[in-house]
PDB file of C-alpha atoms in Angstrom:
ATOM      1  CA  MET C   1     -15.680  17.991 -13.673  1.00 50.00           C
ATOM      2  CA  ALA C   2     -11.897  17.795 -13.912  1.00 55.00           C
ATOM      3  CA  ARG C   3     -10.103  14.840 -12.372  1.00 57.00           C
ATOM      4  CA  HIS C   4      -7.296  15.715 -10.059  1.00 56.00           C
ATOM      5  CA  ARG C   5      -4.083  13.773 -10.113  1.00 57.00           C
ATOM      6  CA  LEU C   6      -3.892  12.279  -6.657  1.00 59.00           C
ATOM      7  CA  GLY C   7      -1.816   9.214  -7.448  1.00 60.00           C
ATOM      8  CA  ASN C   8       1.870   8.870  -7.938  1.00 63.00           C
ATOM      9  CA  PRO C   9       4.111  11.279  -5.978  1.00 62.00           C
ATOM     10  CA  MET C  10       7.137  10.119  -8.019  1.00 64.00           C
ATOM     11  CA  ARG C  11       6.429  11.985 -11.210  1.00 73.00           C
ATOM     12  CA  GLY C  12       8.809  13.360 -13.793  1.00 79.00           C
ATOM     13  CA  GLU C  13      11.397  15.554 -12.149  1.00 86.00           C
ATOM     14  CA  ALA C  14      11.417  13.792  -8.771  1.00 84.00           C
ATOM     15  CA  ARG C  15      11.849  10.397 -10.433  1.00 82.00           C
ATOM     16  CA  ARG C  16      14.680  11.667 -12.632  1.00 87.00           C
ATOM     17  CA  ALA C  17      16.440  13.235  -9.631  1.00 89.00           C
ATOM     18  CA  LEU C  18      16.159  10.002  -7.653  1.00 86.00           C
ATOM     19  CA  ARG C  19      17.533   7.906 -10.512  1.00 85.00           C
ATOM     20  CA  LYS C  20      20.387  10.370 -11.041  1.00 88.00           C
ATOM     21  CA  ARG C  21      21.292  10.218  -7.342  1.00 89.00           C
ATOM     22  CA  LEU C  22      21.142   6.414  -7.351  1.00 86.00           C
ATOM     23  CA  ARG C  23      23.358   6.277 -10.462  1.00 86.00           C
ATOM     24  CA  GLU C  24      25.913   8.521  -8.748  1.00 90.00           C
ATOM     25  CA  GLN C  25      25.951   6.248  -5.677  1.00 91.00           C
ATOM     26  CA  ASP C  26      26.064   3.009  -7.676  1.00 87.00           C
ATOM     27  CA  PRO C  27      26.797   3.214 -11.409  1.00 85.00           C
ATOM     28  CA  ASP C  28      25.612  -0.385 -11.903  1.00 86.00           C
ATOM     29  CA  PHE C  29      22.201   0.313 -10.326  1.00 79.00           C
ATOM     30  CA  ARG C  30      19.279  -1.125 -12.248  1.00 81.00           C
ATOM     31  CA  PRO C  31      15.744  -0.369 -11.085  1.00 78.00           C
ATOM     32  CA  PRO C  32      13.657  -3.447 -10.296  1.00 82.00           C
ATOM     33  CA  PRO C  33      11.444  -4.692 -13.111  1.00 89.00           C
ATOM     34  CA  PRO C  34       7.833  -3.512 -13.020  1.00 89.00           C
ATOM     35  CA  VAL C  35       5.413  -5.687 -11.088  1.00 90.00           C
ATOM     36  CA  THR C  36       3.036  -7.703 -13.229  1.00 93.00           C
ATOM     37  CA  PRO C  37      -0.698  -7.294 -12.578  1.00 92.00           C
ATOM     38  CA  ARG C  38      -0.853 -10.912 -11.413  1.00 95.00           C
ATOM     39  CA  GLU C  39       1.862 -10.341  -8.792  1.00 94.00           C
ATOM     40  CA  ALA C  40       0.235  -7.096  -7.649  1.00 94.00           C
ATOM     41  CA  ARG C  41      -3.136  -8.821  -7.236  1.00 96.00           C
ATOM     42  CA  ARG C  42      -1.516 -11.706  -5.333  1.00 97.00           C
ATOM     43  CA  GLU C  43       0.263  -9.302  -2.985  1.00 96.00           C
ATOM     44  CA  MET C  44      -2.943  -7.347  -2.410  1.00 97.00           C
ATOM     45  CA  LEU C  45      -4.837 -10.548  -1.545  1.00 98.00           C
ATOM     46  CA  LEU C  46      -2.079 -11.663   0.838  1.00 98.00           C
ATOM     47  CA  MET C  47      -2.146  -8.294   2.612  1.00 98.00           C
ATOM     48  CA  ALA C  48      -5.944  -8.416   2.862  1.00 98.00           C
ATOM     49  CA  ALA C  49      -5.755 -11.947   4.306  1.00 98.00           C
ATOM     50  CA  ALA C  50      -3.144 -10.852   6.856  1.00 98.00           C
ATOM     51  CA  PHE C  51      -5.324  -7.876   7.833  1.00 98.00           C
ATOM     52  CA  CYS C  52      -8.373 -10.108   8.287  1.00 98.00           C
ATOM     53  CA  ALA C  53      -6.331 -12.573  10.348  1.00 97.00           C
ATOM     54  CA  VAL C  54      -5.179  -9.796  12.683  1.00 97.00           C
ATOM     55  CA  ILE C  55      -8.742  -8.547  13.095  1.00 97.00           C
ATOM     56  CA  ALA C  56     -10.032 -12.088  13.759  1.00 97.00           C
ATOM     57  CA  LEU C  57      -7.301 -12.828  16.306  1.00 95.00           C
ATOM     58  CA  GLY C  58      -7.974  -9.521  18.053  1.00 94.00           C
ATOM     59  CA  ALA C  59     -11.693 -10.248  18.228  1.00 95.00           C
ATOM     60  CA  LEU C  60     -10.940 -13.736  19.552  1.00 94.00           C
ATOM     61  CA  ALA C  61      -8.605 -12.325  22.196  1.00 93.00           C
ATOM     62  CA  ILE C  62     -11.173  -9.751  23.273  1.00 92.00           C
ATOM     63  CA  GLY C  63     -13.926 -12.361  23.324  1.00 91.00           C
ATOM     64  CA  SER C  64     -11.935 -14.773  25.451  1.00 91.00           C
ATOM     65  CA  GLY C  65     -10.949 -12.059  27.905  1.00 87.00           C
ATOM     66  CA  ILE C  66      -7.226 -11.967  27.125  1.00 80.00           C
ATOM     67  CA  LEU C  67      -7.391  -8.312  26.116  1.00 73.00           C
TER      68      LEU C  67
END
């Protein structure tokens, strides 16, 4: 079964067009350095922790009758 490419919407031509437009607006533009796997994992864990905190606070508010 063939795998479909569902991932990155910024492929080839779209990425080149964006970089060209950014260079025209600011000739000294430098794209940010790629994120290291460690930083990506850390950010993902922080977002998951924030999500869990929101869910827990919502459940607490519902349980105590605030909401």
